Short mmCIF file of C-alpha atoms in Angstrom, two decimals:
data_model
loop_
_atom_site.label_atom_id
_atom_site.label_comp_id
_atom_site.label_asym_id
_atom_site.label_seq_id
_atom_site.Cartn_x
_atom_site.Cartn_y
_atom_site.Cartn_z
CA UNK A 1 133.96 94.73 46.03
CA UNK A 2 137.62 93.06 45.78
CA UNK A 3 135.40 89.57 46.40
CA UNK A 4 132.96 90.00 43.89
CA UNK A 5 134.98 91.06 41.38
CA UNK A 6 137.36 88.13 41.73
CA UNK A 7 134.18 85.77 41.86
CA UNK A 8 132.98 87.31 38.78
CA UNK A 9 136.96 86.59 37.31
CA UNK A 10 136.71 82.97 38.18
CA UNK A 11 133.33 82.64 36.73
CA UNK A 12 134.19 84.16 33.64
CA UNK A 13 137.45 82.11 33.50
CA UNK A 14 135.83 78.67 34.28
CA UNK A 15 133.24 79.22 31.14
CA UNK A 16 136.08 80.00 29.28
CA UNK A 17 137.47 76.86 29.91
CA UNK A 18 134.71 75.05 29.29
CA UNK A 19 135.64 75.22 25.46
CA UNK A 20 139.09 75.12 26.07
CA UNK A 21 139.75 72.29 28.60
CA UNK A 22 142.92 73.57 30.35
CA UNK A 23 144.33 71.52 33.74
CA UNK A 24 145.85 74.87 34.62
CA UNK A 25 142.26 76.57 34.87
CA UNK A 26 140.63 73.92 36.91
CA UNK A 27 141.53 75.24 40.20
CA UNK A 28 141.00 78.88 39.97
CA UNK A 29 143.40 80.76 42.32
CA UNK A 30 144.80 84.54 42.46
CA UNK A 31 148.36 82.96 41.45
CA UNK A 32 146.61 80.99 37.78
CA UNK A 33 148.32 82.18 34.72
CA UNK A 34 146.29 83.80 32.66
CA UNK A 35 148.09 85.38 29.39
CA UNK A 36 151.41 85.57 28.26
CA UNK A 37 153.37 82.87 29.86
CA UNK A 38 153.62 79.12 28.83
CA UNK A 39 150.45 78.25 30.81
CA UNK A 40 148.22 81.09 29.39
CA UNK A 41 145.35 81.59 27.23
CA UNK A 42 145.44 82.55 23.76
CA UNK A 43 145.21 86.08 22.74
CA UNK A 44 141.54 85.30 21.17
CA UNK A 45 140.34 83.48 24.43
CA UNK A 46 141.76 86.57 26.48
CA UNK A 47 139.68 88.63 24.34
CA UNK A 48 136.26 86.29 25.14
CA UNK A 49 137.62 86.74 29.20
CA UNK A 50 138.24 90.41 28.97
CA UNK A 51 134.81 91.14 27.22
CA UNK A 52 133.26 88.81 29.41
CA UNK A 53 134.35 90.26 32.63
CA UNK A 54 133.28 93.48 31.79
CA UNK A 55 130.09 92.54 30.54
CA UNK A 56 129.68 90.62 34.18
CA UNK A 57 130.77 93.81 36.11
CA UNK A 58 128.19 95.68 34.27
CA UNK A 59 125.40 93.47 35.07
CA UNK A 60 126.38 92.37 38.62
CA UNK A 61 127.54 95.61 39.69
CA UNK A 62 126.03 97.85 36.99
CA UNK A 63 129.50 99.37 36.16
CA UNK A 64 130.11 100.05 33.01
CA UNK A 65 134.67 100.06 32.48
CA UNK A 66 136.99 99.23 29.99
CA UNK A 67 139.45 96.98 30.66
CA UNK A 68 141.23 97.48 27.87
CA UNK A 69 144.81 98.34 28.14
CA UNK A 70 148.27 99.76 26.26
CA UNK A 71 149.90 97.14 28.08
CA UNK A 72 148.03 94.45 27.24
CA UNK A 73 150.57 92.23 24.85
CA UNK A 74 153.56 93.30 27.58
CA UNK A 75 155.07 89.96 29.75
CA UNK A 76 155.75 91.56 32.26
CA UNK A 77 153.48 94.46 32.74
CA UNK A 78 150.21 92.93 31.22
CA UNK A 79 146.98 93.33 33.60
CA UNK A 80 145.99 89.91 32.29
CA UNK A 81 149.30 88.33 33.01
CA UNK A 82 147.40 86.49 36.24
CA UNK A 83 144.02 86.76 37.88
CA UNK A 84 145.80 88.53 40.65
CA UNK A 85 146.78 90.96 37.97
CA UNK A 86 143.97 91.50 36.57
CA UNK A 87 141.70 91.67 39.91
CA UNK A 88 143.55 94.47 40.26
CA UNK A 89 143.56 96.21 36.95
CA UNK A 90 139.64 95.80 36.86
CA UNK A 91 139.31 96.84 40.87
CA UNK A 92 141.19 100.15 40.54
CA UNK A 93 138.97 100.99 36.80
CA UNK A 94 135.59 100.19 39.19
CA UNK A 95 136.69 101.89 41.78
CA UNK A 96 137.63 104.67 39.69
CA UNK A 97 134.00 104.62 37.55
CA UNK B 1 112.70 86.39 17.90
CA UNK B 2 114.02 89.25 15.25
CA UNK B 3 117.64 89.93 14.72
CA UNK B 4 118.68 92.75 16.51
CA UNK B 5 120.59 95.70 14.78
CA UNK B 6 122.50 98.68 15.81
CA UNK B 7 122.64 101.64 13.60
CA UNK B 8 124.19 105.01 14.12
CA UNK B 9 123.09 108.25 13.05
CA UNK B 10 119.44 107.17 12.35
CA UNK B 11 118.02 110.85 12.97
CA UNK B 12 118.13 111.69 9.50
CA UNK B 13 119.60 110.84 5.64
CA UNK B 14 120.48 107.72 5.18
CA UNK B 15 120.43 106.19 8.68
CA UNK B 16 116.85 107.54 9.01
CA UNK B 17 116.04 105.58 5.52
CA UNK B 18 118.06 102.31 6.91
CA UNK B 19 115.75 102.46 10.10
CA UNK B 20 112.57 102.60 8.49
CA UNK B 21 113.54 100.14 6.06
CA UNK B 22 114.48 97.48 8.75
CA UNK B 23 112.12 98.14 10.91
CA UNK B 24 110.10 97.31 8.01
CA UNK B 25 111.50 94.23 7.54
CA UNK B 26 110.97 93.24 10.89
CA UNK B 27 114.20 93.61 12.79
CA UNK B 28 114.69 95.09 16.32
CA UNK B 29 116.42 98.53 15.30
CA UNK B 30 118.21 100.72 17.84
CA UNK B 31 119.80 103.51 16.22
CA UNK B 32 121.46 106.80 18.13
CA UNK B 33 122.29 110.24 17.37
CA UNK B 34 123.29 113.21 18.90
CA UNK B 35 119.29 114.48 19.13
CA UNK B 36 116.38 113.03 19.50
CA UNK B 37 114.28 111.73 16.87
CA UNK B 38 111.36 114.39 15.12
CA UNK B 39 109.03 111.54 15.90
CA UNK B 40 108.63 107.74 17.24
CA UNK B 41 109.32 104.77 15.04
CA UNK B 42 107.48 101.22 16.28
CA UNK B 43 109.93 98.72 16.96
CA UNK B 44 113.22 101.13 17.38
CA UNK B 45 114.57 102.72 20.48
CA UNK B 46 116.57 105.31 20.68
CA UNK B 47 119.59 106.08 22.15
CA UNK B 48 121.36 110.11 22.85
CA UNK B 49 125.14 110.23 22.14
CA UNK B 50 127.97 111.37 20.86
CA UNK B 51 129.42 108.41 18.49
CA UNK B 52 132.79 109.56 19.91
CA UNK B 53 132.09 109.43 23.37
CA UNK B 54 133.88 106.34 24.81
CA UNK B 55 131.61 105.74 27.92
CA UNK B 56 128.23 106.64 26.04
CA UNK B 57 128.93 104.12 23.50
CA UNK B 58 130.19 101.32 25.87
CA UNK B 59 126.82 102.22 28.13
CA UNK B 60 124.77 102.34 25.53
CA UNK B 61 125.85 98.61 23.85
CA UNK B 62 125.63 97.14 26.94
CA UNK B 63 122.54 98.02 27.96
CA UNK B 64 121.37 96.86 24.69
CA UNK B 65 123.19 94.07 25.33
CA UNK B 66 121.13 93.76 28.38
CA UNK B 67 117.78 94.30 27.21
CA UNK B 68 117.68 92.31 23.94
CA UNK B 69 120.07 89.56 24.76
CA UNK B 70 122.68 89.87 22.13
CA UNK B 71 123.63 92.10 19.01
CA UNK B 72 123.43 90.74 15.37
CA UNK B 73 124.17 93.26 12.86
CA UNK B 74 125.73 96.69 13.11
CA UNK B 75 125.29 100.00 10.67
CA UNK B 76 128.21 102.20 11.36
CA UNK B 77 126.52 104.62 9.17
CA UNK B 78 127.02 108.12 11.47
CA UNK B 79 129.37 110.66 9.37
CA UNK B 80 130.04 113.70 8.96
CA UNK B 81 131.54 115.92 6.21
CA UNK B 82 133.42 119.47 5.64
CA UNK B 83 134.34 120.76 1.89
CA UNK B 84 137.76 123.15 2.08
CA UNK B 85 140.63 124.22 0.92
CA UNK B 86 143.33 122.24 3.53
CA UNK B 87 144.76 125.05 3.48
CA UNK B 88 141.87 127.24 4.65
CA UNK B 89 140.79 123.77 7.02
CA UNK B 90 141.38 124.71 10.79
CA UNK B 91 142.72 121.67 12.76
CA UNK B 92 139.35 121.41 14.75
CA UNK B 93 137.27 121.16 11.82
CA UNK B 94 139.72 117.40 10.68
CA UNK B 95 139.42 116.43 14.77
CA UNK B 96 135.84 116.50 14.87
CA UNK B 97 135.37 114.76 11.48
CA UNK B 98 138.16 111.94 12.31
CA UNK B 99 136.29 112.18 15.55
CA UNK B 100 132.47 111.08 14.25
CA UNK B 101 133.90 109.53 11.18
CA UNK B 102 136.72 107.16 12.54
CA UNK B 103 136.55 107.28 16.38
CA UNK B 104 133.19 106.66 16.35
CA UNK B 105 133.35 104.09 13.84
CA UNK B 106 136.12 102.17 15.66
CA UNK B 107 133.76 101.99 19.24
CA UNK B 108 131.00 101.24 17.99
CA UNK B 109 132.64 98.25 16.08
CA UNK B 110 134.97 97.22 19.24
CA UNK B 111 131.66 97.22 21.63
CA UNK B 112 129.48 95.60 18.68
CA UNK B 113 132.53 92.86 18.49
CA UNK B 114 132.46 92.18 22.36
CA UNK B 115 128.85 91.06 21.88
CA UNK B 116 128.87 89.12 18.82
CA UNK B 117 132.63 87.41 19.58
CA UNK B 118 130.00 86.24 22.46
CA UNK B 119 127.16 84.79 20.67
CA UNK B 120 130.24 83.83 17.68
CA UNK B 121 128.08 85.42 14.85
CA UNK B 122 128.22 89.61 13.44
CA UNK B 123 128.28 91.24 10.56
CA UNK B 124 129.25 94.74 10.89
CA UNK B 125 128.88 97.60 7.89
CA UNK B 126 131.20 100.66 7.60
CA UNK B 127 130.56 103.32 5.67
CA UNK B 128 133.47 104.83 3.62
CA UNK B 129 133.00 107.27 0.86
CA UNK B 130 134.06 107.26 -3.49
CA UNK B 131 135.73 110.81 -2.18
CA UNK B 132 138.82 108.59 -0.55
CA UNK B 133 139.69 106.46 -4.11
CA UNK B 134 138.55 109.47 -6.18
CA UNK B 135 141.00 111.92 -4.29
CA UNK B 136 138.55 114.37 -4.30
CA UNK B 137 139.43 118.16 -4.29
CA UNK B 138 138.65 119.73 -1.56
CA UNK B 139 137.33 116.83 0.72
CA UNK B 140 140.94 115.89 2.17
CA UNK B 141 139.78 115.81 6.00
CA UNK B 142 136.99 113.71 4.89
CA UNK B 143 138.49 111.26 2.64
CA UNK B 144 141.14 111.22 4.73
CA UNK B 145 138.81 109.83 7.46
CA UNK B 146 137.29 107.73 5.43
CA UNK B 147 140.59 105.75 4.35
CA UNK B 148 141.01 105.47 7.63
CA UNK B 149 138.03 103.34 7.90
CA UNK B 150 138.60 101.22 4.91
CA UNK B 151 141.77 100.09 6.24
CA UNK B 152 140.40 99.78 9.59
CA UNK B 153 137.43 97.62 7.80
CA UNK B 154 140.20 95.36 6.62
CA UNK B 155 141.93 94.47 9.47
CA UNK B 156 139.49 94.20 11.60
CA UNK B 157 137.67 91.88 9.15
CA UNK B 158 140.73 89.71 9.67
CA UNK B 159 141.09 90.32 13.61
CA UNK B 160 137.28 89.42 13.98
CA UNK B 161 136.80 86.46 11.47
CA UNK B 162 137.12 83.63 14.46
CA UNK B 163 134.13 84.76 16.12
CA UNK B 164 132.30 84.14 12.84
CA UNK B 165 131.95 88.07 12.46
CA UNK B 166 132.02 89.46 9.19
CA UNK B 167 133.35 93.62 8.51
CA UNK B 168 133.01 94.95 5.36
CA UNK B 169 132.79 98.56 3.75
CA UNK B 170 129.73 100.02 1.73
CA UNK B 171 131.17 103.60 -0.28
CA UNK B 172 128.15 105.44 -1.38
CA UNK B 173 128.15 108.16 -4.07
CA UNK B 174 126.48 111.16 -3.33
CA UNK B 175 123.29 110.40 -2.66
CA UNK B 176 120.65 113.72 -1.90
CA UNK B 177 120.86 114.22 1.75
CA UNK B 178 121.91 117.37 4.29
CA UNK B 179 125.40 115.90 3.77
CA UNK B 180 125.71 117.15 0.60
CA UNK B 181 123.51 120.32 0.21
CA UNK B 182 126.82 122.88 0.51
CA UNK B 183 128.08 121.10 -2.95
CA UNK B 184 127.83 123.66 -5.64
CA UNK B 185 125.86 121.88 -8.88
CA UNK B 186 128.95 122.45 -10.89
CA UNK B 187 130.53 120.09 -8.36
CA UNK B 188 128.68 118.09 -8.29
CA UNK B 189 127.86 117.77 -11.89
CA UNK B 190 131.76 117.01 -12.14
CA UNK B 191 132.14 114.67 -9.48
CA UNK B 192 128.81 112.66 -10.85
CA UNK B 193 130.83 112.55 -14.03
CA UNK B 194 133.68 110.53 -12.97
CA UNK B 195 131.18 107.14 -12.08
CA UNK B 196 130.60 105.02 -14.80
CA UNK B 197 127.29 105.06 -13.75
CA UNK B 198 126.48 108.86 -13.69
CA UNK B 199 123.55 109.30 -11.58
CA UNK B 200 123.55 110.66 -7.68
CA UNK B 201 123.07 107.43 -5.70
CA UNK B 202 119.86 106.27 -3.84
CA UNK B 203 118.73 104.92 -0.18
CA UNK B 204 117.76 101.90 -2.57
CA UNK B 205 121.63 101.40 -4.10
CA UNK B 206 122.59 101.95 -0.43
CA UNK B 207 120.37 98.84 1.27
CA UNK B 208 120.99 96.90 -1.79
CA UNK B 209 124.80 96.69 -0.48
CA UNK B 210 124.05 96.38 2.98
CA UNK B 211 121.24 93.50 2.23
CA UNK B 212 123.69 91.81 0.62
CA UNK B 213 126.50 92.24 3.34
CA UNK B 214 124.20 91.15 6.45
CA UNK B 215 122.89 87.95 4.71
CA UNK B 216 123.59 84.71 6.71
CA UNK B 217 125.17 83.14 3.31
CA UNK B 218 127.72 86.05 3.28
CA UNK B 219 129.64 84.59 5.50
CA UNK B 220 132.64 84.22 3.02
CA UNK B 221 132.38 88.36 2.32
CA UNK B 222 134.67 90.15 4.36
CA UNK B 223 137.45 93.20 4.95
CA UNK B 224 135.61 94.76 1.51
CA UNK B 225 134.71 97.62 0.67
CA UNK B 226 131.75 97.84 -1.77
CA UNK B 227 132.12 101.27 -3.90
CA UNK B 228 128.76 102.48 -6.12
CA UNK B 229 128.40 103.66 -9.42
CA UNK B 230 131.17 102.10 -10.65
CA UNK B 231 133.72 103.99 -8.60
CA UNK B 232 137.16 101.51 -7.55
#
Protein backbone atom coordinates (compact mmCIF):
# COMPACT_ATOMS: atom_id res chain seq x y z
CA UNK A 1 0.00 0.00 0.00
CA UNK A 2 2.95 2.40 1.32
CA UNK A 3 4.31 1.86 -2.60
CA UNK A 4 1.35 2.69 -4.34
CA UNK A 5 0.45 5.42 -2.55
CA UNK A 6 3.84 7.09 -2.92
CA UNK A 7 3.68 6.18 -6.78
CA UNK A 8 0.39 7.74 -6.95
CA UNK A 9 2.25 11.05 -4.92
CA UNK A 10 4.91 11.25 -7.52
CA UNK A 11 2.50 10.98 -10.30
CA UNK A 12 0.36 13.52 -9.07
CA UNK A 13 3.39 15.76 -8.29
CA UNK A 14 5.13 15.35 -11.73
CA UNK A 15 1.68 16.60 -13.58
CA UNK A 16 1.75 19.25 -11.32
CA UNK A 17 4.88 20.28 -12.49
CA UNK A 18 4.20 20.04 -15.77
CA UNK A 19 2.57 23.62 -15.55
CA UNK A 20 4.85 24.76 -13.15
CA UNK A 21 8.38 23.77 -14.33
CA UNK A 22 10.23 23.41 -10.98
CA UNK A 23 14.12 21.84 -10.98
CA UNK A 24 13.27 20.84 -7.43
CA UNK A 25 10.33 18.46 -8.67
CA UNK A 26 12.23 16.76 -11.39
CA UNK A 27 13.63 14.06 -9.37
CA UNK A 28 10.86 12.94 -7.19
CA UNK A 29 12.22 11.56 -3.88
CA UNK A 30 10.63 11.00 -0.20
CA UNK A 31 13.07 13.96 1.00
CA UNK A 32 11.42 16.78 -2.12
CA UNK A 33 9.97 19.79 -0.53
CA UNK A 34 6.71 20.10 -1.09
CA UNK A 35 4.95 23.21 0.82
CA UNK A 36 6.05 25.65 3.09
CA UNK A 37 9.72 26.01 2.76
CA UNK A 38 11.73 28.08 0.14
CA UNK A 39 11.60 25.19 -2.39
CA UNK A 40 7.79 24.52 -2.13
CA UNK A 41 4.74 24.83 -4.07
CA UNK A 42 2.33 27.49 -3.81
CA UNK A 43 -0.62 27.21 -1.62
CA UNK A 44 -2.97 27.04 -4.94
CA UNK A 45 -0.73 24.28 -6.59
CA UNK A 46 -0.84 22.33 -3.13
CA UNK A 47 -4.45 22.56 -3.43
CA UNK A 48 -4.40 20.97 -7.34
CA UNK A 49 -1.78 18.08 -5.49
CA UNK A 50 -3.93 17.50 -2.50
CA UNK A 51 -7.22 17.15 -4.61
CA UNK A 52 -5.40 15.27 -7.02
CA UNK A 53 -4.03 12.67 -4.79
CA UNK A 54 -7.14 11.93 -3.37
CA UNK A 55 -8.95 11.77 -6.42
CA UNK A 56 -6.00 9.09 -7.55
CA UNK A 57 -6.44 7.06 -4.26
CA UNK A 58 -10.03 6.85 -4.99
CA UNK A 59 -9.72 5.52 -8.37
CA UNK A 60 -6.59 3.33 -7.97
CA UNK A 61 -7.47 2.04 -4.72
CA UNK A 62 -11.17 2.94 -4.57
CA UNK A 63 -10.69 4.82 -1.20
CA UNK A 64 -12.47 7.53 -0.74
CA UNK A 65 -10.24 10.10 2.35
CA UNK A 66 -9.76 13.50 3.01
CA UNK A 67 -6.60 14.75 3.22
CA UNK A 68 -7.43 17.76 4.42
CA UNK A 69 -5.87 18.96 7.54
CA UNK A 70 -5.88 21.73 10.67
CA UNK A 71 -2.33 21.74 10.21
CA UNK A 72 -2.07 22.34 6.89
CA UNK A 73 -0.51 26.17 6.74
CA UNK A 74 1.90 24.98 9.95
CA UNK A 75 6.03 24.84 8.95
CA UNK A 76 6.70 22.59 10.90
CA UNK A 77 3.84 20.30 11.44
CA UNK A 78 2.22 20.47 7.88
CA UNK A 79 1.45 16.87 6.27
CA UNK A 80 2.42 18.49 2.98
CA UNK A 81 5.64 19.89 4.25
CA UNK A 82 7.50 16.84 2.10
CA UNK A 83 6.33 13.81 0.18
CA UNK A 84 7.64 11.82 3.05
CA UNK A 85 5.19 13.81 5.08
CA UNK A 86 2.56 13.51 3.31
CA UNK A 87 2.97 9.61 2.33
CA UNK A 88 2.37 9.37 5.65
CA UNK A 89 -0.51 11.63 6.41
CA UNK A 90 -2.45 9.99 3.39
CA UNK A 91 -1.17 6.19 4.46
CA UNK A 92 -2.44 6.38 8.06
CA UNK A 93 -6.19 8.23 6.59
CA UNK A 94 -6.26 4.88 4.03
CA UNK A 95 -5.38 2.74 6.36
CA UNK A 96 -7.76 4.12 8.68
CA UNK A 97 -10.86 4.22 5.83
CA UNK B 1 -21.26 15.98 -24.60
CA UNK B 2 -23.79 17.99 -22.03
CA UNK B 3 -22.52 19.92 -19.12
CA UNK B 4 -22.81 18.09 -16.15
CA UNK B 5 -24.59 19.57 -13.00
CA UNK B 6 -24.90 18.74 -9.42
CA UNK B 7 -27.92 19.80 -7.54
CA UNK B 8 -28.95 19.11 -4.00
CA UNK B 9 -32.22 18.55 -2.63
CA UNK B 10 -33.90 17.74 -6.02
CA UNK B 11 -36.72 15.49 -4.32
CA UNK B 12 -39.05 18.20 -4.13
CA UNK B 13 -39.74 22.36 -4.26
CA UNK B 14 -37.50 24.05 -5.92
CA UNK B 15 -34.67 21.55 -6.55
CA UNK B 16 -37.34 19.21 -8.03
CA UNK B 17 -38.37 22.32 -10.46
CA UNK B 18 -34.42 23.05 -11.19
CA UNK B 19 -34.09 19.26 -12.23
CA UNK B 20 -36.79 19.08 -14.55
CA UNK B 21 -35.96 22.28 -15.97
CA UNK B 22 -32.29 21.24 -16.82
CA UNK B 23 -32.87 18.14 -17.68
CA UNK B 24 -34.99 19.87 -20.08
CA UNK B 25 -32.48 21.80 -21.35
CA UNK B 26 -30.36 19.05 -21.94
CA UNK B 27 -27.80 18.86 -19.18
CA UNK B 28 -26.62 15.71 -17.29
CA UNK B 29 -28.43 16.37 -13.81
CA UNK B 30 -27.50 14.45 -10.66
CA UNK B 31 -29.29 15.74 -7.81
CA UNK B 32 -29.48 13.97 -4.06
CA UNK B 33 -31.65 13.99 -1.16
CA UNK B 34 -32.19 12.31 1.84
CA UNK B 35 -35.09 9.88 0.00
CA UNK B 36 -35.56 8.64 -2.99
CA UNK B 37 -37.27 10.23 -5.72
CA UNK B 38 -41.53 9.56 -6.11
CA UNK B 39 -40.55 8.65 -9.64
CA UNK B 40 -37.61 8.44 -12.41
CA UNK B 41 -36.49 11.46 -14.35
CA UNK B 42 -34.55 10.60 -17.96
CA UNK B 43 -31.23 11.90 -17.93
CA UNK B 44 -30.75 12.39 -13.89
CA UNK B 45 -29.39 9.97 -11.39
CA UNK B 46 -29.86 9.98 -8.15
CA UNK B 47 -27.91 9.94 -5.31
CA UNK B 48 -29.16 9.01 -1.13
CA UNK B 49 -27.53 11.33 1.48
CA UNK B 50 -27.40 13.40 4.06
CA UNK B 51 -25.95 16.92 2.64
CA UNK B 52 -24.08 16.96 5.99
CA UNK B 53 -22.54 13.78 5.89
CA UNK B 54 -18.81 14.31 5.16
CA UNK B 55 -18.02 10.83 3.60
CA UNK B 56 -21.45 10.57 1.62
CA UNK B 57 -20.79 13.74 -0.03
CA UNK B 58 -17.03 13.16 -0.80
CA UNK B 59 -18.27 9.44 -2.18
CA UNK B 60 -20.86 10.62 -3.88
CA UNK B 61 -18.74 13.61 -6.01
CA UNK B 62 -16.28 11.35 -6.77
CA UNK B 63 -18.01 8.80 -8.14
CA UNK B 64 -19.63 11.32 -10.23
CA UNK B 65 -16.49 12.45 -10.85
CA UNK B 66 -15.81 9.03 -12.07
CA UNK B 67 -18.62 8.29 -14.17
CA UNK B 68 -19.13 11.55 -16.11
CA UNK B 69 -15.61 12.78 -16.29
CA UNK B 70 -15.77 16.10 -14.63
CA UNK B 71 -18.35 18.50 -12.83
CA UNK B 72 -19.52 21.85 -14.45
CA UNK B 73 -22.06 23.56 -12.52
CA UNK B 74 -23.28 23.09 -8.97
CA UNK B 75 -26.95 23.96 -7.28
CA UNK B 76 -26.40 24.10 -3.60
CA UNK B 77 -30.05 24.44 -3.37
CA UNK B 78 -30.81 21.74 -0.22
CA UNK B 79 -32.28 23.85 2.90
CA UNK B 80 -34.08 23.62 5.47
CA UNK B 81 -36.15 25.98 7.68
CA UNK B 82 -37.71 26.31 11.41
CA UNK B 83 -40.02 29.49 12.43
CA UNK B 84 -39.59 30.24 16.52
CA UNK B 85 -39.31 32.24 19.10
CA UNK B 86 -35.16 31.89 19.93
CA UNK B 87 -36.22 31.79 22.90
CA UNK B 88 -38.59 28.82 22.62
CA UNK B 89 -35.69 27.34 19.75
CA UNK B 90 -33.97 24.19 21.36
CA UNK B 91 -30.23 24.05 20.42
CA UNK B 92 -30.86 20.90 18.18
CA UNK B 93 -33.40 22.45 16.15
CA UNK B 94 -30.23 25.63 15.02
CA UNK B 95 -27.60 22.36 14.71
CA UNK B 96 -29.56 20.59 12.30
CA UNK B 97 -30.49 23.70 10.26
CA UNK B 98 -26.70 25.13 10.32
CA UNK B 99 -26.17 21.48 9.65
CA UNK B 100 -28.25 21.10 6.04
CA UNK B 101 -28.09 24.78 5.50
CA UNK B 102 -24.29 25.65 5.97
CA UNK B 103 -22.42 22.33 6.47
CA UNK B 104 -23.89 20.96 3.71
CA UNK B 105 -23.48 23.88 1.64
CA UNK B 106 -19.74 24.21 2.47
CA UNK B 107 -19.03 20.18 1.21
CA UNK B 108 -20.73 20.14 -1.41
CA UNK B 109 -18.91 23.38 -2.66
CA UNK B 110 -15.28 22.13 -1.33
CA UNK B 111 -15.84 18.57 -3.28
CA UNK B 112 -17.56 20.50 -6.35
CA UNK B 113 -14.22 22.88 -6.21
CA UNK B 114 -11.76 19.80 -6.19
CA UNK B 115 -13.28 18.84 -9.55
CA UNK B 116 -13.64 21.97 -11.34
CA UNK B 117 -10.07 23.60 -9.84
CA UNK B 118 -9.23 20.30 -12.09
CA UNK B 119 -10.81 20.88 -15.33
CA UNK B 120 -10.08 25.10 -14.29
CA UNK B 121 -13.80 26.00 -15.07
CA UNK B 122 -17.17 26.02 -12.21
CA UNK B 123 -19.72 27.98 -11.42
CA UNK B 124 -21.27 27.14 -8.23
CA UNK B 125 -24.91 28.64 -6.89
CA UNK B 126 -25.76 29.09 -3.16
CA UNK B 127 -28.86 29.63 -1.98
CA UNK B 128 -29.32 32.26 0.81
CA UNK B 129 -32.61 33.64 1.82
CA UNK B 130 -34.34 37.77 1.93
CA UNK B 131 -35.01 36.42 5.78
CA UNK B 132 -31.01 37.15 6.58
CA UNK B 133 -31.05 41.15 5.17
CA UNK B 134 -34.72 41.48 6.22
CA UNK B 135 -33.95 40.33 9.92
CA UNK B 136 -36.88 38.48 9.95
CA UNK B 137 -38.83 37.78 13.24
CA UNK B 138 -38.82 34.68 14.20
CA UNK B 139 -36.46 33.00 11.56
CA UNK B 140 -33.10 33.75 13.60
CA UNK B 141 -31.66 30.04 13.28
CA UNK B 142 -32.43 30.27 9.71
CA UNK B 143 -31.22 33.56 8.70
CA UNK B 144 -28.62 33.06 10.79
CA UNK B 145 -27.57 30.10 8.59
CA UNK B 146 -28.12 31.69 5.76
CA UNK B 147 -25.60 34.71 6.49
CA UNK B 148 -23.45 32.25 7.05
CA UNK B 149 -23.57 31.25 3.51
CA UNK B 150 -23.48 34.63 1.99
CA UNK B 151 -20.31 35.32 3.58
CA UNK B 152 -19.08 31.97 2.88
CA UNK B 153 -20.27 32.71 -0.95
CA UNK B 154 -17.92 35.65 -0.81
CA UNK B 155 -14.88 34.33 0.17
CA UNK B 156 -14.91 31.49 -1.41
CA UNK B 157 -15.72 33.36 -4.66
CA UNK B 158 -12.36 34.99 -4.00
CA UNK B 159 -10.47 31.68 -2.77
CA UNK B 160 -11.78 29.86 -5.99
CA UNK B 161 -11.47 32.59 -8.77
CA UNK B 162 -7.88 31.07 -10.12
CA UNK B 163 -9.38 27.95 -11.16
CA UNK B 164 -11.72 30.02 -13.34
CA UNK B 165 -14.66 29.04 -10.85
CA UNK B 166 -17.25 31.39 -10.28
CA UNK B 167 -19.56 31.38 -6.52
CA UNK B 168 -22.27 33.46 -6.25
CA UNK B 169 -25.58 33.66 -4.09
CA UNK B 170 -29.27 33.49 -5.45
CA UNK B 171 -31.86 34.81 -2.21
CA UNK B 172 -35.29 33.78 -3.15
CA UNK B 173 -38.48 35.23 -1.61
CA UNK B 174 -40.93 32.97 -0.54
CA UNK B 175 -41.83 31.14 -3.19
CA UNK B 176 -45.03 28.31 -2.57
CA UNK B 177 -43.29 25.21 -1.54
CA UNK B 178 -43.40 22.67 1.76
CA UNK B 179 -40.81 25.15 3.07
CA UNK B 180 -43.13 27.59 3.72
CA UNK B 181 -46.59 25.96 4.38
CA UNK B 182 -46.26 26.52 8.53
CA UNK B 183 -46.26 30.51 7.66
CA UNK B 184 -49.48 31.90 8.91
CA UNK B 185 -51.12 34.20 5.83
CA UNK B 186 -50.87 37.16 8.09
CA UNK B 187 -47.14 36.47 7.87
CA UNK B 188 -46.82 36.13 5.19
CA UNK B 189 -48.98 38.84 3.88
CA UNK B 190 -46.48 41.09 6.01
CA UNK B 191 -43.35 39.73 4.99
CA UNK B 192 -44.61 39.90 1.07
CA UNK B 193 -45.12 43.53 1.94
CA UNK B 194 -41.69 44.57 2.64
CA UNK B 195 -40.41 43.63 -1.36
CA UNK B 196 -40.80 46.26 -3.65
CA UNK B 197 -42.09 43.82 -5.77
CA UNK B 198 -44.95 42.29 -3.63
CA UNK B 199 -45.73 39.03 -5.05
CA UNK B 200 -44.53 35.38 -3.54
CA UNK B 201 -41.66 34.44 -5.87
CA UNK B 202 -41.69 31.72 -8.66
CA UNK B 203 -39.50 28.53 -9.88
CA UNK B 204 -39.36 30.95 -13.02
CA UNK B 205 -37.72 34.18 -10.91
CA UNK B 206 -35.59 31.40 -9.34
CA UNK B 207 -33.91 29.85 -12.84
CA UNK B 208 -33.94 33.26 -14.21
CA UNK B 209 -31.01 34.00 -11.53
CA UNK B 210 -29.39 30.85 -11.78
CA UNK B 211 -29.47 31.00 -15.87
CA UNK B 212 -27.89 33.98 -15.60
CA UNK B 213 -25.19 32.90 -12.97
CA UNK B 214 -24.09 29.54 -14.89
CA UNK B 215 -23.67 31.31 -18.31
CA UNK B 216 -20.14 30.90 -19.83
CA UNK B 217 -20.07 34.94 -20.33
CA UNK B 218 -20.55 35.31 -16.51
CA UNK B 219 -17.38 34.78 -15.90
CA UNK B 220 -16.80 38.36 -14.44
CA UNK B 221 -19.99 37.62 -11.78
CA UNK B 222 -18.80 36.47 -8.64
CA UNK B 223 -18.93 36.39 -4.48
CA UNK B 224 -22.77 37.94 -5.13
CA UNK B 225 -25.55 37.39 -3.85
CA UNK B 226 -28.62 37.99 -6.09
CA UNK B 227 -31.76 38.95 -3.70
CA UNK B 228 -35.57 38.88 -5.50
CA UNK B 229 -38.28 41.13 -5.37
CA UNK B 230 -36.41 43.90 -4.73
CA UNK B 231 -35.12 42.83 -1.34
CA UNK B 232 -31.08 44.28 -0.57
Amino acid sequence: MRDKIYSIIKEALTELNEELDYDELRDITENTAIFGGSDGIDSLSLVSLVTEVESLIFDELDKSISLADEKAMSMRNSPYRSVSALLEFALSKVEAE
Amino acid sequence: MAEVMVITGTRKGIGRYLAEYYIGKGYQVIGCSRSEMDDELEGYEHFCLDVADEKAVQKMMRQVRKKYGRVDILLNNAGIASMNHILLTPLSTVKQIFETNFFGTFLFAREAAKIMCKQKYGRIVNFATVAAPLKLEGEAAYAASKAAVDNFTQVMAKEVAPFNITVNALGPTPVATDLIKGVSDDKMDDLIGTQAVKRLGTFEDIVNVTDFFIREESDFITGQTLFLGGIS
